[in-house]
XYZ file of C-alpha atoms in Angstrom:
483
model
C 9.879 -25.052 23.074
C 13.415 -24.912 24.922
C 14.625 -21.668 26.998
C 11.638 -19.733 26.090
C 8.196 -18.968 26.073
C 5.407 -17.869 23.939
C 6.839 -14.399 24.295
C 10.359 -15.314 24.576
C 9.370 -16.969 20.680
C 7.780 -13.865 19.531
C 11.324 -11.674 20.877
C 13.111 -14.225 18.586
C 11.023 -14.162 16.141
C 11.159 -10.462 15.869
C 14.971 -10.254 16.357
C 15.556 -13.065 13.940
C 13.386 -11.703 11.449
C 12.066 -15.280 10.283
C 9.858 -15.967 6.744
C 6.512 -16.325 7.186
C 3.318 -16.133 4.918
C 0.255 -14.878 4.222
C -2.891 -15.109 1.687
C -3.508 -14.030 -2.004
C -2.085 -11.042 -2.740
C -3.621 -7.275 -2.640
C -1.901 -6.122 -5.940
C -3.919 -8.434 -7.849
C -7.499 -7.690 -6.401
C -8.155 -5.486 -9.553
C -6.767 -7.724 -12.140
C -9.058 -10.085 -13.180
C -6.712 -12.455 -15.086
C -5.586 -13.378 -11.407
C -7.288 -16.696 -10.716
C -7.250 -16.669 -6.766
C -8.644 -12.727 -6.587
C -11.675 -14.877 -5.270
C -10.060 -15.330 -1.837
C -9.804 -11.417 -1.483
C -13.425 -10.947 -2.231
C -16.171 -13.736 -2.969
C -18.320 -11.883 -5.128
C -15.157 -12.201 -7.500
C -14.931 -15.248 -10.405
C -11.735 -16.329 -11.975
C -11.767 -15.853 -15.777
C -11.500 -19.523 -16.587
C -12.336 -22.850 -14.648
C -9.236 -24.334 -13.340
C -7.547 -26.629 -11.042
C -4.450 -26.224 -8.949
C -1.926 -28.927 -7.436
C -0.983 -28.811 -3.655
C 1.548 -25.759 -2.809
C 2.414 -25.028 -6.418
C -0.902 -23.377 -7.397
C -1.218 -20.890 -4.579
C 2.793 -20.626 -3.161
C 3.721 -17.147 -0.605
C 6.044 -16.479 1.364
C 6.508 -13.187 3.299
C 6.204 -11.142 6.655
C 5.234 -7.961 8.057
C 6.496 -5.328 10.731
C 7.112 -2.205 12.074
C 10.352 -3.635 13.368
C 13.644 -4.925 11.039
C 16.569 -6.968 11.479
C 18.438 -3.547 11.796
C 16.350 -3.015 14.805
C 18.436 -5.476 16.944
C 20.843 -6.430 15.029
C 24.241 -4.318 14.557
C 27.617 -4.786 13.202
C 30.752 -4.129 14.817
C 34.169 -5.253 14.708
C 33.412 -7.250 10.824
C 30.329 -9.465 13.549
C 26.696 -8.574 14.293
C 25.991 -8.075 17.652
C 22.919 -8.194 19.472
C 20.988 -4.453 20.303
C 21.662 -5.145 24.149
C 25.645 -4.325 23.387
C 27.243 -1.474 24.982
C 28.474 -0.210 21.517
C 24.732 0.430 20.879
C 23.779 3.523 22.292
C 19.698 3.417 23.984
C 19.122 6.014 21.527
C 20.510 4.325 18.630
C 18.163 1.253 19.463
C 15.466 2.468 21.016
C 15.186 5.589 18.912
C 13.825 2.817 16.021
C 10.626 1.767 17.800
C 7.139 2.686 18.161
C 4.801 2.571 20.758
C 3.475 -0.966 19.799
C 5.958 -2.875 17.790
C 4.309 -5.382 15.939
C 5.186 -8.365 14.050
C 2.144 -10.168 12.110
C 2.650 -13.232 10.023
C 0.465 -15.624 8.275
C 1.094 -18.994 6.552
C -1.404 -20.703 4.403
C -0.540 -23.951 2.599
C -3.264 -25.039 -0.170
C -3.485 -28.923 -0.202
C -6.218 -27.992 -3.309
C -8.455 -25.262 -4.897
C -10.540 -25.796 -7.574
C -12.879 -23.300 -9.624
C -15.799 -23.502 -12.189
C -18.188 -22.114 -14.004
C -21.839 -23.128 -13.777
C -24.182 -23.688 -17.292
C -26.203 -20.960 -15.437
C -22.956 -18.546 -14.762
C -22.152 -19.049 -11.184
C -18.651 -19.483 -10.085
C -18.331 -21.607 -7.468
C -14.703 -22.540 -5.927
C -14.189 -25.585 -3.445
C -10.565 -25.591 -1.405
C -8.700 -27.008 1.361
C -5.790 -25.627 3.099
C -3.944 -24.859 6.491
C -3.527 -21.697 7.589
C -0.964 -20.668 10.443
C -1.678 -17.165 11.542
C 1.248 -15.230 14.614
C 0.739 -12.100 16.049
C 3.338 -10.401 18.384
C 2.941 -6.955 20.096
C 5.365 -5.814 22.279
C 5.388 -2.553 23.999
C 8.584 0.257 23.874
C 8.505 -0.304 27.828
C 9.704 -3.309 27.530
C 12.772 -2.657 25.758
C 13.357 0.359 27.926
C 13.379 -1.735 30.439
C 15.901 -4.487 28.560
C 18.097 -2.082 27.269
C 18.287 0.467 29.866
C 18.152 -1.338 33.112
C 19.871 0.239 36.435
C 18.961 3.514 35.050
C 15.552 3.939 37.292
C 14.669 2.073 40.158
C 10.603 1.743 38.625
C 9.317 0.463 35.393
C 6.372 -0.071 33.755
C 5.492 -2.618 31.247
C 2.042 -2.484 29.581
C 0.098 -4.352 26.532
C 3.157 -7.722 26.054
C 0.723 -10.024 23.706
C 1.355 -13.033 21.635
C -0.945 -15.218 19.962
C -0.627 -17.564 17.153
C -2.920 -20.550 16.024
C -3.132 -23.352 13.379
C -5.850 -24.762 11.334
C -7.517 -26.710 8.446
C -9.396 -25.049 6.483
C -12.606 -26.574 3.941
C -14.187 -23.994 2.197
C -16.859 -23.939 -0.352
C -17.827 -21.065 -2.430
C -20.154 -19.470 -4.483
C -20.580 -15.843 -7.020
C -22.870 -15.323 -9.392
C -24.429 -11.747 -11.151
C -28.275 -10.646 -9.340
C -28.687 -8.377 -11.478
C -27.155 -6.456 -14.677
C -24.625 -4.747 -12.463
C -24.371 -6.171 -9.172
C -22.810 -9.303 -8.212
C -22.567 -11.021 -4.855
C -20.446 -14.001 -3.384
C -19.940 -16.428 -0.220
C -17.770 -18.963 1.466
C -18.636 -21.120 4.289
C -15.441 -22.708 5.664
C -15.477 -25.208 8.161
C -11.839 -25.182 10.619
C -10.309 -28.061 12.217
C -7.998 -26.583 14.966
C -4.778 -27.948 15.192
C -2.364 -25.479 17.157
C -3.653 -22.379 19.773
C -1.428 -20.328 22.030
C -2.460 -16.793 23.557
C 0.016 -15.033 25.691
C -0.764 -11.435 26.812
C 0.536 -9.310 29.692
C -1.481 -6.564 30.507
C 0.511 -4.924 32.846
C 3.802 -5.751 34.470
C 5.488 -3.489 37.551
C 9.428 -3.825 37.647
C 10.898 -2.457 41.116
C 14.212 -1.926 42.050
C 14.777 -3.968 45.801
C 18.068 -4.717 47.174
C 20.300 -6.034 44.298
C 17.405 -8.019 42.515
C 14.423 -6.818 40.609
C 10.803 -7.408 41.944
C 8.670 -8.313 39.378
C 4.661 -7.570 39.665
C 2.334 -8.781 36.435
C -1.116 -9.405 35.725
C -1.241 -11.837 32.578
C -2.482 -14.917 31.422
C -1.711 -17.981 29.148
C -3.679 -20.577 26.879
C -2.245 -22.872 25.409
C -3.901 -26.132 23.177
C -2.593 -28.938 20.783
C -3.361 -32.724 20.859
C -0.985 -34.234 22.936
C 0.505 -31.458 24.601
C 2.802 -31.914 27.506
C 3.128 -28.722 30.045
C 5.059 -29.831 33.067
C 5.731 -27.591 35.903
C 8.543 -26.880 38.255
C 8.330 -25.334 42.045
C 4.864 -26.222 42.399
C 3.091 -25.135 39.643
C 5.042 -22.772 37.965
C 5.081 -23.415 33.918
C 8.462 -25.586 32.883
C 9.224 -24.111 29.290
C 12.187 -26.263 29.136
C 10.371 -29.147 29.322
C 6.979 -28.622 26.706
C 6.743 -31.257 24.294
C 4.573 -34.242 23.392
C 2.751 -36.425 26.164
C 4.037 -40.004 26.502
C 1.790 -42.329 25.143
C 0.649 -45.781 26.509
C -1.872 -47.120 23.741
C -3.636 -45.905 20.820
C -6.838 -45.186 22.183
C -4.311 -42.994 24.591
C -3.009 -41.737 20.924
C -6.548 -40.633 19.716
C -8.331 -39.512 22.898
C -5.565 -36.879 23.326
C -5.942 -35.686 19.559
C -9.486 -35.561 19.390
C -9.705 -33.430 22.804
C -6.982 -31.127 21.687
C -8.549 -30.345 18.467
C -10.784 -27.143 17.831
C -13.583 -27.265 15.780
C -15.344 -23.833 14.032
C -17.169 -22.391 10.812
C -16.410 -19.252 9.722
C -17.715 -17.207 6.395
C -16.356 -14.953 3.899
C -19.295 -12.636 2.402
C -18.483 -10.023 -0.489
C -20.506 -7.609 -2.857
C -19.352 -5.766 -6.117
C -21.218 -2.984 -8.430
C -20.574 -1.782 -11.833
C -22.131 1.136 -12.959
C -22.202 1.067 -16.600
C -24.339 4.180 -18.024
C -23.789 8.105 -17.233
C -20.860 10.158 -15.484
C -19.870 6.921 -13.438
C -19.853 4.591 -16.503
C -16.832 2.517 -15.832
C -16.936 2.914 -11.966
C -16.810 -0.367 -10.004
C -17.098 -0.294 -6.167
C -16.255 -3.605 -3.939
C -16.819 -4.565 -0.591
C -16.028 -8.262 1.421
C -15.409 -9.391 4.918
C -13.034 -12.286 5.036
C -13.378 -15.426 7.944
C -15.975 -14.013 9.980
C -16.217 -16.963 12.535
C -14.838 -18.613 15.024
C -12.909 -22.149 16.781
C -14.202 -23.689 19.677
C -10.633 -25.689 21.159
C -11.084 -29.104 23.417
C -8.974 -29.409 26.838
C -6.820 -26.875 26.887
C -3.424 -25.756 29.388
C -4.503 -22.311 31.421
C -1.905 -20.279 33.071
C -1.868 -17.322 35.276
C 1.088 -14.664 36.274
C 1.685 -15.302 39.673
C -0.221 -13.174 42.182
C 3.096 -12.710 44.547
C 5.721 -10.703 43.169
C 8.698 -12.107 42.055
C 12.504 -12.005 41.831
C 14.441 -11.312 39.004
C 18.282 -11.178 38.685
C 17.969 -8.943 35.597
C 20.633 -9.412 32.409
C 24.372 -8.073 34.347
C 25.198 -11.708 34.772
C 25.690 -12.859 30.607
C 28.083 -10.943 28.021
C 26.875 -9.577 25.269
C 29.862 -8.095 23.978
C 31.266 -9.204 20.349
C 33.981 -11.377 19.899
C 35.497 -14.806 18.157
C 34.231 -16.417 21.441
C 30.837 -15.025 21.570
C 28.641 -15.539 18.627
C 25.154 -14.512 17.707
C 23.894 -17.393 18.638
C 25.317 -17.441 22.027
C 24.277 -14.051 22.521
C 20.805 -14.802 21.888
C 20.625 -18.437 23.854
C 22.134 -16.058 26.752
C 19.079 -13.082 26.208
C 16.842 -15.428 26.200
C 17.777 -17.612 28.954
C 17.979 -14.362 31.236
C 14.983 -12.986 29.701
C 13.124 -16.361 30.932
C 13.379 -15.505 34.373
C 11.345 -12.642 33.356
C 8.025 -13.644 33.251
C 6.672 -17.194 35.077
C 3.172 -18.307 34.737
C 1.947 -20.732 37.145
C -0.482 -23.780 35.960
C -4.289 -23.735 36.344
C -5.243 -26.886 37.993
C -8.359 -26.123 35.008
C -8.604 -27.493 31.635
C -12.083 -26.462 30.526
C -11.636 -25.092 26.336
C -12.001 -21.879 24.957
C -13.691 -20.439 22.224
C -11.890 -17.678 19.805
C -12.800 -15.404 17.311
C -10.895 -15.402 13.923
C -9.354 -12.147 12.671
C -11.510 -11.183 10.490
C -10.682 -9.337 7.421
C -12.620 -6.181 5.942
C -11.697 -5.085 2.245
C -13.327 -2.256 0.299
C -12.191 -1.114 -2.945
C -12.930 0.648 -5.993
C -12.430 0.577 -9.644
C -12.016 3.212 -12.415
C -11.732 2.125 -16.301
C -10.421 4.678 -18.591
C -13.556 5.679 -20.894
C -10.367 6.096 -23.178
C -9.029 2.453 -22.811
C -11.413 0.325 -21.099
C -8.744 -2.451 -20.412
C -6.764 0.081 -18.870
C -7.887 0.928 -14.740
C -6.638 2.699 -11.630
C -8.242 1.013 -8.489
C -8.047 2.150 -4.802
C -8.105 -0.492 -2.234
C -8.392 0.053 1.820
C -7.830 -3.854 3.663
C -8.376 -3.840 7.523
C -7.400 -7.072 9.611
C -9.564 -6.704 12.744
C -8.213 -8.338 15.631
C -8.241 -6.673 18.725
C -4.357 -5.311 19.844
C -3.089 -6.731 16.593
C -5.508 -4.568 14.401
C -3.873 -3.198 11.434
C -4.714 -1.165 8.283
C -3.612 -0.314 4.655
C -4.957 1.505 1.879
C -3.362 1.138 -1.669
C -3.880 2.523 -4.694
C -2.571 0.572 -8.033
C -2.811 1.125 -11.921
C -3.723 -1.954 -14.121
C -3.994 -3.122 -17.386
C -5.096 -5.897 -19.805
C -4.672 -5.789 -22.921
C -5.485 -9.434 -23.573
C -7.611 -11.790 -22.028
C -4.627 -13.921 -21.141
C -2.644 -10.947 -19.646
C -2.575 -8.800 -16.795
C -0.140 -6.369 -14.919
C -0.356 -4.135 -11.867
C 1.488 -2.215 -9.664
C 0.753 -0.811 -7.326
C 1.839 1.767 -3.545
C 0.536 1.025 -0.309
C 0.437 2.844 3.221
C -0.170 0.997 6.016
C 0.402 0.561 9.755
C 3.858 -1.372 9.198
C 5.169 1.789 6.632
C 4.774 2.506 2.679
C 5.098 -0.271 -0.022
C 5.735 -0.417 -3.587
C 3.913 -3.792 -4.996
C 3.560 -5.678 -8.611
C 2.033 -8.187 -9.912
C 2.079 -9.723 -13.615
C -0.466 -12.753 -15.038
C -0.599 -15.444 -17.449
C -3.976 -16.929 -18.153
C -3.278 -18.983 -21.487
C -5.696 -21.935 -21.885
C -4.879 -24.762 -20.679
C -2.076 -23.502 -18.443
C -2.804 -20.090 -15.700
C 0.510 -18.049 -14.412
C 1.077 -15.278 -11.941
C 4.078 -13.975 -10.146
C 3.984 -10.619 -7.389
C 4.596 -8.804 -4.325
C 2.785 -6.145 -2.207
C 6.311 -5.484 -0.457
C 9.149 -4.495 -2.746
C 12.245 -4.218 0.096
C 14.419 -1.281 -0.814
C 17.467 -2.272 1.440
C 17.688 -6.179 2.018
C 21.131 -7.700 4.138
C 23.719 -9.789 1.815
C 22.724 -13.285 1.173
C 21.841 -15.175 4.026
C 23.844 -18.658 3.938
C 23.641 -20.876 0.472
C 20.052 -19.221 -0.531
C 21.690 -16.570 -2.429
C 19.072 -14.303 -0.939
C 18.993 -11.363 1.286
C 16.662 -10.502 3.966
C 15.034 -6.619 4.614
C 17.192 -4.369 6.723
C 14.599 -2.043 7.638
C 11.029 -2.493 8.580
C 10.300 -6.325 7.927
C 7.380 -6.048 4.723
C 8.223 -8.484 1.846
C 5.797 -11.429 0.931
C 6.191 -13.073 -2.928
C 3.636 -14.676 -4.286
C 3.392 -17.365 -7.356
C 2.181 -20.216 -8.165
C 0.484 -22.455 -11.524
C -2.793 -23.634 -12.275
C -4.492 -25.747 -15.189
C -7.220 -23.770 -17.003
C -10.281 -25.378 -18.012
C -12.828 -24.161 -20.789
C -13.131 -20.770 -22.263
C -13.235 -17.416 -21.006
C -16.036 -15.751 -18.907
C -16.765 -12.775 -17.158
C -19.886 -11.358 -15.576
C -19.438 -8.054 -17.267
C -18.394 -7.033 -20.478
């Protein structure tokens, strides 16, 4: 990691607007044609048995925020210019955020999944993957304070946070029906952990002395990864500069540092769902799951504290940020972030002992009405909360769906959530031999021109787009556990 730190990477990250992914998709949780509704809520089966190949059979891409690329980013004079230019008026820019602007992404990359029915009717589902999950929240003070300095000799800074971590994931499965109407479902997963970093910043005093800024914080910094390098400068204050990989003198060197950076955890996915079949609420179906309820325990791991002397800090007067042939974007950044490095300095913890961390855990609850009219035809409410502390967010979305086939399904769907209002879709193919599906939860109403050779434009506003597709190979006939 050059120039910056874990929260100089989540600024970037946020300015720069960059693709990330996350799990199977909302729109489809109430069309059963959609072979990977399992990983929304256990207690679900796929129609069919299948089989999936690495990547293809479960592909995303997406991100989500309260934030956009036209938060920071603005054109003038035919270039875009960073939000720290003097064309940009501190309303203009700061008049765009919340209270806690929040960026959440989350990557998972199936190596395999495969699903089957039982002779007795159980569904049971075995997969491996890696999941990458990044969380940013970064307080309105803080840009206040970027975008407005000089103008007040105090400032405070509460609630800067960044955390992001990587892991394999095994995970074995199991649904079957109890009873005539009530079907239940679980996964235990066992997690290798591969990547951790947790950067937060509770509070943070700027003060006006002299012609520097003295900078007061109370924060702290975890870092671990097998083989990780964290050298320090003056003493023991953290060189970002310099983070990389540990020289190595010998293999056993080689795999005592990976097996004492690596995590290990379990976590579990449990899930419940009812159909009432007889009297006014004959057609009702009502859902309920929590999603990777467990945990990671890391190995040796790099602690860091916010120095308990204040510090100084020659603020951002000294770089240009002004547009012109002889100052890109990219030149405006590397010269935010360098100044913004000076910012924050965490000094080294002489300690290595691990830590232990609890997974964001998922809670979904949801509920499904057929139309005594059209049976195949539904309208299905859907409320998903991601619990995880200062990075908590919610959405509730309600969706229409319809299949008139076994092979076919379609949904859209609206959501409202803590990152803004969605339109989603979501259309599947479930042929025999052969399983299809393409969607989105995030529909972007205003993207930016084409970015480069892709031929594809990135959302202008508040950053919510995932797309989701991917191909599996069907096995066997068609089951369900209700008519």
């Amino acid at each position: 990691m050059k120039r910056t730190g874990l929260i100089l990477a989540a600024l970037a990250s946020c300015i720069c607007i960059q693709a990330a992914a996350q799990e199977s998709m909302k729109s489809g949780y109430f069309v059963e044609g959609y072979t990977f509704r399992h990983q929304l809520n256990p207690a679900f089966a796929s129609s069919r048995s299948y089989f999936s190949i690495p990547v293809a059979g479960n592909a995303n891409i997406g991100v989500n925020s309260n934030m956009g690329i036209g938060t920071f980013l603005y054109p003038r004079d035919g270039q875009l210019t960073t939000f720290m230019n003097s064309s940009v008026s501190a309303n203009e820019f700061l008049g765009q955020l919340k209270d806690n602007n929040k960026l959440n992404a989350r990557v998972f990359v199936p190596f395999t999944s495969v699903g089957f029915w039982g002779i007795k009717g159980g569904f049971t589902t075995v997969e491996m993957g890696l999941k990458t999950n990044a969380m940013t929240s970064l307080p309105y003070g803080l840009f206040d304070f970027m975008k407005n300095l000089g103008a007040k000799e105090d400032y405070s800074i509460n609630n800067i946070g960044v955390k992001a971590s990587s892991y394999m994931e095994i995970a074995l499965g199991h649904s079957r029906k109890v009873t005539d109407r009530l079907s239940i479902g679980a996964k235990v997963k066992f997690l290798v952990g591969v990547m951790r970093a947790d950067a937060k910043v509770n509070d943070m005093q700027v003060h006006m002395a002299a012609d520097k800024w003295s900078v007061n914080a109370n924060g702290s910094l975890n870092m671990s990864a097998p083989m990780l390098s964290v050298p320090v400068k003056n003493g023991d204050e953290i060189d970002w500069d310099n983070i990389g990989m540990a020289e190595m003198n010998s293999f056993s060197d080689v795999m005592s540092s990976l097996f004492s950076g690596l995590g290990y955890g379990a976590a579990l996915d449990l899930g419940a769902a009812y159909k009432f079949n007889d009297g006014l609420l004959d057609g009702l179906t009502l859902s309920a799951a929590v999603l990777d309820l467990g945990f990671i325990s890391w190995g040796t791991s790099v602690n860091a504290v916010t120095a308990s002397e204040p510090w100084e800090f020659d603020g951002f007067e000294d770089i240009s940020l002004e547009s012109g042939n002889e100052n890109s974007l990219k030149e405006q950044m590397n010269s935010l972030a360098d100044s913004f490095s000076g910012l924050l300095k965490f000094r080294k913890l002489a300690d290595t002992k691990g830590n232990t961390d609890m997974l964001a855990c998922t809670v979904n609850v949801g509920a499904e009405y057929e139309m005594p009219f059209y049976r195949r035809l539904s309208v299905g409410v859907l409320s998903s909360t991601r619990i995880s502390g200062p990075y908590t967010f919610s959405e509730g979305r309600l969706s229409a769906n319809v299949e008139p086939v076994d092979w076919f399904g379609l949904s859209t769907s609206y959501g409202i959530s803590s990152f803004g209002s969605s339109w989603g879709a979501m259309v599947s193919f479930n042929f025999p031999g052969i399983g299809l599906f393409l969607g989105t939860d995030n529909i972007p109403t205003s993207v930016t021109k084409p970015i480069g050779k892709s031929g594809i434009g990135l959302p202008y506003r508040k950053t919510n787009f995932n797309l989701h597709f991917g191909l599996v190979f069907n096995v066997g006939k068609i089951n369900h556990f209700y008519d």
